PDB file of C-alpha atoms in Angstrom:
ATOM      1  CA  MET A 121      -0.301  -0.126   0.295  1.00 96.00           C
ATOM      2  CA  GLN A 122       1.105   3.528  -0.411  1.00 97.00           C
ATOM      3  CA  SER A 123       0.405   5.985   1.388  1.00 98.00           C
ATOM      4  CA  ARG A 124       1.540   9.935   1.694  1.00 98.00           C
ATOM      5  CA  ALA A 125       2.739  11.487   5.306  1.00 98.00           C
ATOM      6  CA  ALA A 126       4.912  13.860   6.958  1.00 98.00           C
ATOM      7  CA  VAL A 127       8.350  12.406   7.625  1.00 98.00           C
ATOM      8  CA  LEU A 128      10.572  14.430   9.897  1.00 97.00           C
ATOM      9  CA  TRP A 129      14.202  13.283   8.888  1.00 97.00           C
ATOM     10  CA  GLY A 130      16.554  14.304  12.158  1.00 95.00           C
ATOM     11  CA  THR A 131      16.132  17.250  14.433  1.00 94.00           C
ATOM     12  CA  ASP A 132      16.118  20.973  13.494  1.00 95.00           C
ATOM     13  CA  GLN A 133      14.597  19.851  10.218  1.00 96.00           C
ATOM     14  CA  GLN A 134      11.311  20.752   8.485  1.00 96.00           C
ATOM     15  CA  TRP A 135       8.536  17.996   7.880  1.00 97.00           C
ATOM     16  CA  GLN A 136       8.899  16.800   4.371  1.00 98.00           C
ATOM     17  CA  ILE A 137       5.633  15.156   2.321  1.00 98.00           C
ATOM     18  CA  GLU A 138       6.696  12.123   1.381  1.00 98.00           C
ATOM     19  CA  ASP A 139       5.279   9.034  -0.622  1.00 98.00           C
ATOM     20  CA  ILE A 140       5.482   5.661   1.691  1.00 98.00           C
ATOM     21  CA  THR A 141       4.914   2.284   1.538  1.00 98.00           C
ATOM     22  CA  ILE A 142       3.302   0.084   3.700  1.00 98.00           C
ATOM     23  CA  ASP A 143       3.115  -3.450   4.327  1.00 98.00           C
ATOM     24  CA  PRO A 144       0.289  -5.674   5.312  1.00 97.00           C
ATOM     25  CA  PRO A 145      -0.732  -6.332   8.490  1.00 98.00           C
ATOM     26  CA  LYS A 146       0.919  -9.033  10.403  1.00 97.00           C
ATOM     27  CA  PRO A 147      -1.569 -11.002  13.488  1.00 97.00           C
ATOM     28  CA  GLY A 148      -2.698  -8.793  15.551  1.00 96.00           C
ATOM     29  CA  GLU A 149      -2.243  -5.168  13.659  1.00 97.00           C
ATOM     30  CA  LEU A 150      -4.416  -3.468  11.261  1.00 98.00           C
ATOM     31  CA  ILE A 151      -4.535  -0.597   8.422  1.00 99.00           C
ATOM     32  CA  VAL A 152      -6.217   2.476   9.522  1.00 99.00           C
ATOM     33  CA  GLN A 153      -7.147   5.391   7.124  1.00 99.00           C
ATOM     34  CA  TRP A 154      -6.181   8.274   9.356  1.00 99.00           C
ATOM     35  CA  LYS A 155      -8.749  10.824   8.470  1.00 98.00           C
ATOM     36  CA  ALA A 156      -8.123  13.871  11.690  1.00 98.00           C
ATOM     37  CA  ALA A 157      -4.981  14.446  13.675  1.00 97.00           C
ATOM     38  CA  GLY A 158      -3.920  17.032  15.538  1.00 93.00           C
ATOM     39  CA  LEU A 159      -0.699  18.779  16.124  1.00 91.00           C
ATOM     40  CA  CYS A 160       0.861  18.464  19.728  1.00 90.00           C
ATOM     41  CA  HIS A 161       3.604  20.055  21.167  1.00 90.00           C
ATOM     42  CA  SER A 162       5.062  16.493  21.267  1.00 92.00           C
ATOM     43  CA  ASP A 163       5.652  16.646  17.787  1.00 93.00           C
ATOM     44  CA  GLU A 164       7.313  19.838  17.926  1.00 94.00           C
ATOM     45  CA  HIS A 165       9.837  18.407  20.677  1.00 94.00           C
ATOM     46  CA  MET A 166      10.975  15.770  17.968  1.00 94.00           C
ATOM     47  CA  VAL A 167      12.029  18.366  15.610  1.00 95.00           C
ATOM     48  CA  THR A 168      13.504  20.440  18.947  1.00 95.00           C
ATOM     49  CA  GLY A 169      15.138  17.526  20.127  1.00 92.00           C
ATOM     50  CA  ASP A 170      13.307  17.791  23.766  1.00 92.00           C
ATOM     51  CA  MET A 171      11.653  14.288  22.771  1.00 88.00           C
ATOM     52  CA  VAL A 172      14.833  12.472  21.388  1.00 88.00           C
ATOM     53  CA  LEU A 173      17.143  10.221  23.989  1.00 84.00           C
ATOM     54  CA  PRO A 174      20.666  10.181  23.234  1.00 85.00           C
ATOM     55  CA  PRO A 175      22.189   8.026  21.175  1.00 83.00           C
ATOM     56  CA  GLU A 176      23.793   6.120  24.084  1.00 85.00           C
ATOM     57  CA  ALA A 177      20.112   6.054  25.617  1.00 82.00           C
ATOM     58  CA  LEU A 178      18.495   4.738  22.562  1.00 79.00           C
ATOM     59  CA  ALA A 179      21.515   1.691  22.216  1.00 80.00           C
ATOM     60  CA  ALA A 180      20.948   1.054  26.134  1.00 80.00           C
ATOM     61  CA  ALA A 181      17.283   0.360  25.296  1.00 73.00           C
ATOM     62  CA  GLY A 182      18.104  -1.447  22.299  1.00 75.00           C
ATOM     63  CA  ILE A 183      16.300   1.257  20.349  1.00 78.00           C
ATOM     64  CA  GLY A 184      18.233   2.214  16.976  1.00 77.00           C
ATOM     65  CA  ASN A 185      18.171   5.546  15.253  1.00 83.00           C
ATOM     66  CA  ILE A 186      14.440   6.942  15.422  1.00 89.00           C
ATOM     67  CA  PHE A 187      14.673   8.731  11.831  1.00 94.00           C
ATOM     68  CA  PRO A 188      13.378   9.195   9.864  1.00 96.00           C
ATOM     69  CA  LEU A 189       9.985   9.466  11.704  1.00 96.00           C
ATOM     70  CA  VAL A 190       6.441   9.867  10.555  1.00 97.00           C
ATOM     71  CA  GLY A 191       5.212  12.396  13.036  1.00 96.00           C
ATOM     72  CA  GLY A 192       1.450  12.362  14.457  1.00 96.00           C
ATOM     73  CA  HIS A 193       0.284  10.508  17.969  1.00 95.00           C
ATOM     74  CA  GLU A 194      -3.507  12.451  18.138  1.00 96.00           C
ATOM     75  CA  GLY A 195      -5.788  11.523  15.824  1.00 98.00           C
ATOM     76  CA  ALA A 196      -9.068   9.376  14.813  1.00 98.00           C
ATOM     77  CA  GLY A 197      -9.976   7.280  11.888  1.00 99.00           C
ATOM     78  CA  VAL A 198     -11.705   4.542  10.171  1.00 99.00           C
ATOM     79  CA  VAL A 199     -10.407   0.788  10.175  1.00 99.00           C
ATOM     80  CA  VAL A 200      -9.946  -0.247   6.384  1.00 98.00           C
ATOM     81  CA  GLU A 201      -7.837  -3.643   6.561  1.00 98.00           C
ATOM     82  CA  VAL A 202      -7.529  -6.600   9.820  1.00 98.00           C
ATOM     83  CA  GLY A 203      -4.862  -8.859  10.009  1.00 98.00           C
ATOM     84  CA  PRO A 204      -5.603 -12.809  11.613  1.00 98.00           C
ATOM     85  CA  GLY A 205      -6.502 -12.237  15.102  1.00 97.00           C
ATOM     86  CA  VAL A 206      -7.855  -8.701  15.345  1.00 97.00           C
ATOM     87  CA  THR A 207     -11.016  -9.062  17.662  1.00 96.00           C
ATOM     88  CA  THR A 208     -11.863  -5.390  18.930  1.00 95.00           C
ATOM     89  CA  VAL A 209     -12.701  -3.568  15.539  1.00 98.00           C
ATOM     90  CA  LYS A 210     -13.540  -4.905  12.521  1.00 98.00           C
ATOM     91  CA  PRO A 211     -12.898  -2.915   8.651  1.00 98.00           C
ATOM     92  CA  GLY A 212     -15.369   0.122   8.845  1.00 98.00           C
ATOM     93  CA  ASP A 213     -14.865   1.088  12.216  1.00 99.00           C
ATOM     94  CA  HIS A 214     -13.937   4.353  13.516  1.00 99.00           C
ATOM     95  CA  VAL A 215     -11.360   4.409  16.002  1.00 99.00           C
ATOM     96  CA  SER A 216      -9.347   6.836  18.075  1.00 98.00           C
ATOM     97  CA  ALA A 217      -5.160   6.690  18.220  1.00 97.00           C
ATOM     98  CA  SER A 218      -3.657   5.679  21.369  1.00 94.00           C
ATOM     99  CA  PHE A 219      -0.379   7.120  21.801  1.00 90.00           C
ATOM    100  CA  ILE A 220       0.078   4.537  24.812  1.00 88.00           C
ATOM    101  CA  PRO A 221      -0.988   1.039  23.821  1.00 89.00           C
ATOM    102  CA  SER A 222      -2.390  -0.673  26.219  1.00 88.00           C
ATOM    103  CA  CYS A 223      -3.483  -4.627  26.289  1.00 86.00           C
ATOM    104  CA  GLY A 224      -6.850  -3.856  28.131  1.00 85.00           C
ATOM    105  CA  ARG A 225      -6.258  -7.330  30.522  1.00 87.00           C
ATOM    106  CA  CYS A 226      -2.895  -6.890  33.019  1.00 91.00           C
ATOM    107  CA  ARG A 227      -3.241  -6.242  36.187  1.00 93.00           C
ATOM    108  CA  TYR A 228      -2.260  -2.451  35.273  1.00 93.00           C
ATOM    109  CA  CYS A 229      -4.928  -1.826  32.990  1.00 90.00           C
ATOM    110  CA  SER A 230      -7.652  -3.475  34.827  1.00 92.00           C
ATOM    111  CA  THR A 231      -7.013  -1.187  37.581  1.00 91.00           C
ATOM    112  CA  GLY A 232      -7.216   2.286  35.374  1.00 85.00           C
ATOM    113  CA  ARG A 233      -3.426   2.417  34.850  1.00 86.00           C
ATOM    114  CA  GLN A 234      -3.175   1.715  31.219  1.00 86.00           C
ATOM    115  CA  ASN A 235      -0.055   3.748  30.815  1.00 83.00           C
ATOM    116  CA  LEU A 236       1.770   1.472  33.122  1.00 89.00           C
ATOM    117  CA  CYS A 237       0.897  -1.644  30.712  1.00 89.00           C
ATOM    118  CA  ASP A 238       4.225  -3.406  29.405  1.00 87.00           C
ATOM    119  CA  ALA A 239       2.383  -2.922  25.561  1.00 85.00           C
ATOM    120  CA  GLY A 240       3.291   0.561  25.797  1.00 83.00           C
ATOM    121  CA  ALA A 241       6.976   0.517  27.183  1.00 77.00           C
ATOM    122  CA  GLY A 242       8.605   1.024  23.530  1.00 73.00           C
ATOM    123  CA  ALA A 243       6.142   3.839  22.378  1.00 77.00           C
ATOM    124  CA  LEU A 244       8.478   6.143  21.153  1.00 73.00           C
ATOM    125  CA  GLY A 245      10.912   3.460  19.709  1.00 73.00           C
ATOM    126  CA  GLY A 246      11.808   2.085  16.184  1.00 75.00           C
ATOM    127  CA  GLY A 247       9.377  -0.599  14.858  1.00 82.00           C
ATOM    128  CA  SER A 248       5.977  -2.395  15.613  1.00 86.00           C
ATOM    129  CA  ILE A 249       4.720  -3.412  19.480  1.00 81.00           C
ATOM    130  CA  THR A 250       4.100  -6.767  17.574  1.00 81.00           C
ATOM    131  CA  ASP A 251       7.478  -7.950  16.824  1.00 86.00           C
ATOM    132  CA  GLY A 252       9.578  -4.859  16.452  1.00 85.00           C
ATOM    133  CA  THR A 253       9.957  -5.081  13.263  1.00 91.00           C
ATOM    134  CA  HIS A 254       9.052  -2.013  10.444  1.00 94.00           C
ATOM    135  CA  ARG A 255       5.514  -1.934   8.021  1.00 97.00           C
ATOM    136  CA  HIS A 256       5.937   1.509   6.718  1.00 97.00           C
ATOM    137  CA  PHE A 257       9.141   2.256   4.391  1.00 97.00           C
ATOM    138  CA  VAL A 258      10.031   5.732   2.602  1.00 96.00           C
ATOM    139  CA  ASN A 259      12.831   5.064  -0.397  1.00 92.00           C
ATOM    140  CA  GLY A 260      13.282   1.733   0.441  1.00 92.00           C
ATOM    141  CA  GLU A 261      14.377   2.439   4.101  1.00 95.00           C
ATOM    142  CA  PRO A 262      12.575   1.615   7.619  1.00 95.00           C
ATOM    143  CA  VAL A 263      10.578   4.589   8.512  1.00 96.00           C
ATOM    144  CA  THR A 264       9.248   5.136  12.392  1.00 94.00           C
ATOM    145  CA  MET A 265       5.919   6.025  13.032  1.00 95.00           C
ATOM    146  CA  MET A 266       5.767   8.283  15.777  1.00 94.00           C
ATOM    147  CA  ALA A 267       4.339   6.809  19.514  1.00 93.00           C
ATOM    148  CA  LYS A 268       3.664   3.564  16.620  1.00 94.00           C
ATOM    149  CA  VAL A 269       0.481   5.599  14.876  1.00 96.00           C
ATOM    150  CA  GLY A 270       2.139   7.692  12.762  1.00 97.00           C
ATOM    151  CA  THR A 271      -1.152   9.855  12.039  1.00 98.00           C
ATOM    152  CA  PHE A 272       0.515  12.205  10.224  1.00 98.00           C
ATOM    153  CA  SER A 273       0.151   9.947   7.748  1.00 99.00           C
ATOM    154  CA  GLN A 274      -2.776   9.005   5.553  1.00 99.00           C
ATOM    155  CA  TYR A 275      -2.856   5.463   6.598  1.00 99.00           C
ATOM    156  CA  ALA A 276      -0.452   3.259   9.095  1.00 98.00           C
ATOM    157  CA  CYS A 277      -0.146  -0.304   9.871  1.00 98.00           C
ATOM    158  CA  VAL A 278      -0.721  -0.399  13.696  1.00 97.00           C
ATOM    159  CA  ASN A 279      -1.236  -2.678  16.402  1.00 95.00           C
ATOM    160  CA  GLU A 280      -4.857  -3.896  17.821  1.00 95.00           C
ATOM    161  CA  LYS A 281      -3.630  -2.060  20.859  1.00 94.00           C
ATOM    162  CA  SER A 282      -2.952   1.151  19.484  1.00 95.00           C
ATOM    163  CA  VAL A 283      -6.964   2.177  18.646  1.00 97.00           C
ATOM    164  CA  ILE A 284      -9.772   2.361  20.676  1.00 95.00           C
ATOM    165  CA  LYS A 285     -13.227   2.360  19.046  1.00 97.00           C
ATOM    166  CA  VAL A 286     -15.644   4.505  18.889  1.00 98.00           C
ATOM    167  CA  ASP A 287     -19.419   5.589  18.330  1.00 98.00           C
ATOM    168  CA  ASP A 288     -20.167   6.376  14.531  1.00 97.00           C
ATOM    169  CA  ASP A 289     -21.481   9.124  14.715  1.00 97.00           C
ATOM    170  CA  LEU A 290     -18.676  11.093  17.072  1.00 97.00           C
ATOM    171  CA  PRO A 291     -17.268  13.970  14.466  1.00 97.00           C
ATOM    172  CA  LEU A 292     -13.700  12.337  14.100  1.00 98.00           C
ATOM    173  CA  GLU A 293     -11.640  15.769  14.375  1.00 96.00           C
ATOM    174  CA  CYS A 294     -12.989  15.835  18.164  1.00 95.00           C
ATOM    175  CA  VAL A 295     -12.404  12.694  18.447  1.00 97.00           C
ATOM    176  CA  ALA A 296      -8.728  12.992  17.571  1.00 96.00           C
ATOM    177  CA  LEU A 297      -8.482  15.587  20.234  1.00 93.00           C
ATOM    178  CA  VAL A 298      -9.678  13.655  22.673  1.00 93.00           C
ATOM    179  CA  SER A 299      -6.825  10.777  21.862  1.00 93.00           C
ATOM    180  CA  CYS A 300      -4.105  13.408  23.455  1.00 92.00           C
ATOM    181  CA  GLY A 301      -4.813  16.919  24.426  1.00 92.00           C
ATOM    182  CA  VAL A 302      -8.386  16.113  26.426  1.00 94.00           C
ATOM    183  CA  ALA A 303      -7.096  13.196  28.033  1.00 92.00           C
ATOM    184  CA  THR A 304      -3.908  15.040  29.005  1.00 93.00           C
ATOM    185  CA  GLY A 305      -5.584  17.859  30.440  1.00 95.00           C
ATOM    186  CA  TRP A 306      -8.536  16.012  32.164  1.00 95.00           C
ATOM    187  CA  GLY A 307      -5.733  13.482  33.687  1.00 93.00           C
ATOM    188  CA  SER A 308      -3.377  16.283  35.376  1.00 95.00           C
ATOM    189  CA  ALA A 309      -6.446  17.018  37.247  1.00 96.00           C
ATOM    190  CA  THR A 310      -8.212  13.673  38.293  1.00 94.00           C
ATOM    191  CA  LYS A 311      -4.911  11.392  38.067  1.00 89.00           C
ATOM    192  CA  ARG A 312      -1.857  13.008  38.474  1.00 91.00           C
ATOM    193  CA  GLY A 313      -3.390  15.798  40.597  1.00 95.00           C
ATOM    194  CA  ASP A 314      -5.673  13.944  42.422  1.00 95.00           C
ATOM    195  CA  VAL A 315      -8.388  16.564  42.802  1.00 97.00           C
ATOM    196  CA  GLN A 316     -11.145  15.848  45.457  1.00 97.00           C
ATOM    197  CA  ALA A 317     -14.303  16.781  46.230  1.00 97.00           C
ATOM    198  CA  GLY A 318     -13.946  19.865  48.352  1.00 97.00           C
ATOM    199  CA  ASP A 319     -10.824  20.922  46.969  1.00 97.00           C
ATOM    200  CA  THR A 320      -9.327  24.303  45.350  1.00 98.00           C
ATOM    201  CA  VAL A 321      -7.722  23.948  42.115  1.00 98.00           C
ATOM    202  CA  VAL A 322      -5.742  26.525  40.147  1.00 98.00           C
ATOM    203  CA  VAL A 323      -4.866  26.040  36.187  1.00 98.00           C
ATOM    204  CA  VAL A 324      -1.712  28.357  34.999  1.00 98.00           C
ATOM    205  CA  GLY A 325      -2.519  28.811  31.426  1.00 97.00           C
ATOM    206  CA  ILE A 326      -5.934  27.829  29.478  1.00 97.00           C
ATOM    207  CA  GLY A 327      -4.262  26.188  26.232  1.00 94.00           C
ATOM    208  CA  GLY A 328      -5.819  22.898  24.439  1.00 91.00           C
ATOM    209  CA  ILE A 329      -4.592  21.085  27.842  1.00 94.00           C
ATOM    210  CA  GLY A 330      -5.700  23.719  30.458  1.00 97.00           C
ATOM    211  CA  ILE A 331      -9.218  24.052  29.461  1.00 97.00           C
ATOM    212  CA  ASN A 332      -9.420  20.105  30.247  1.00 97.00           C
ATOM    213  CA  ALA A 333      -7.713  20.399  32.898  1.00 98.00           C
ATOM    214  CA  VAL A 334     -10.274  22.951  34.246  1.00 98.00           C
ATOM    215  CA  GLN A 335     -13.372  20.252  33.176  1.00 97.00           C
ATOM    216  CA  GLY A 336     -11.753  17.302  34.695  1.00 97.00           C
ATOM    217  CA  ALA A 337     -11.114  19.553  38.164  1.00 98.00           C
ATOM    218  CA  ARG A 338     -14.705  20.500  38.227  1.00 97.00           C
ATOM    219  CA  MET A 339     -16.340  16.766  37.295  1.00 96.00           C
ATOM    220  CA  ALA A 340     -13.520  15.773  39.969  1.00 97.00           C
ATOM    221  CA  GLY A 341     -15.785  17.404  42.535  1.00 97.00           C
ATOM    222  CA  ALA A 342     -13.490  20.716  43.078  1.00 97.00           C
ATOM    223  CA  SER A 343     -15.417  23.305  44.912  1.00 97.00           C
ATOM    224  CA  ARG A 344     -13.523  26.534  43.622  1.00 97.00           C
ATOM    225  CA  VAL A 345     -11.345  26.387  40.350  1.00 98.00           C
ATOM    226  CA  ILE A 346      -9.256  29.121  39.324  1.00 98.00           C
ATOM    227  CA  ALA A 347      -8.423  30.156  35.509  1.00 98.00           C
ATOM    228  CA  ILE A 348      -5.248  31.935  35.077  1.00 98.00           C
ATOM    229  CA  ASP A 349      -4.520  33.147  31.547  1.00 98.00           C
ATOM    230  CA  PRO A 350      -3.487  36.486  29.889  1.00 98.00           C
ATOM    231  CA  VAL A 351      -5.974  36.275  26.876  1.00 98.00           C
ATOM    232  CA  GLU A 352      -9.900  37.621  27.680  1.00 97.00           C
ATOM    233  CA  PHE A 353     -11.279  34.960  25.659  1.00 96.00           C
ATOM    234  CA  LYS A 354      -9.555  32.003  27.458  1.00 97.00           C
ATOM    235  CA  ARG A 355     -10.955  32.756  31.052  1.00 97.00           C
ATOM    236  CA  GLU A 356     -14.199  32.921  29.278  1.00 97.00           C
ATOM    237  CA  LYS A 357     -14.260  30.156  27.894  1.00 97.00           C
ATOM    238  CA  ALA A 358     -13.337  28.750  31.079  1.00 97.00           C
ATOM    239  CA  MET A 359     -15.662  29.921  32.837  1.00 97.00           C
ATOM    240  CA  GLU A 360     -18.115  28.656  30.598  1.00 97.00           C
ATOM    241  CA  LEU A 361     -16.487  25.672  31.297  1.00 95.00           C
ATOM    242  CA  GLY A 362     -16.092  24.525  35.145  1.00 95.00           C
ATOM    243  CA  ALA A 363     -14.259  27.732  36.370  1.00 96.00           C
TER     244      ALA A 363
END
């Protein structure tokens, strides 16, 4: 299969639109057509190198060069093909990307700590989580898919653990935002911040993450949610959503 994708060839370079080749899915994998993708600051961190481990750290983890890299870990799309053994989705299903793959069955997943699942251990590494080999190639060279999903590509071969089925009537552009920005902001309040009923919460910066931290804090039961931002319309929106 052929696809067009935004490829980063190294740090401090620009994204380039390239034609890539995608191998058929192996057992437990599927082909997804990404319909919507968000641009997260983590993608910019790949450009600046802030999220790129030093070569010695990559080598210690058994990971080779991660470039070239197809960006994007925030997205939503439609399943077009499934490999043997895939049971959670079928062709035509709408799915959200999951930038931290999880099995849904281990002791971490069963207690709401999917971020600790072993399936996500190599999310920023090179090959697939199925067997460590590559499915995507540019000019015959293996290409890494960011967070194993590479939503900056029209199509991608991903593991079943890297997608989450969603209702067909949900707008895919909204699902794409939930796949990272919403979950990160919400989780900062409800998980990392462990907001409890009656708490007072201050959210500094009402951007894409902060506005969801406001909502998470309010729905977790905070009695007061204080939103701080120099931009008036952001403060007003925060007031509408729980501040």
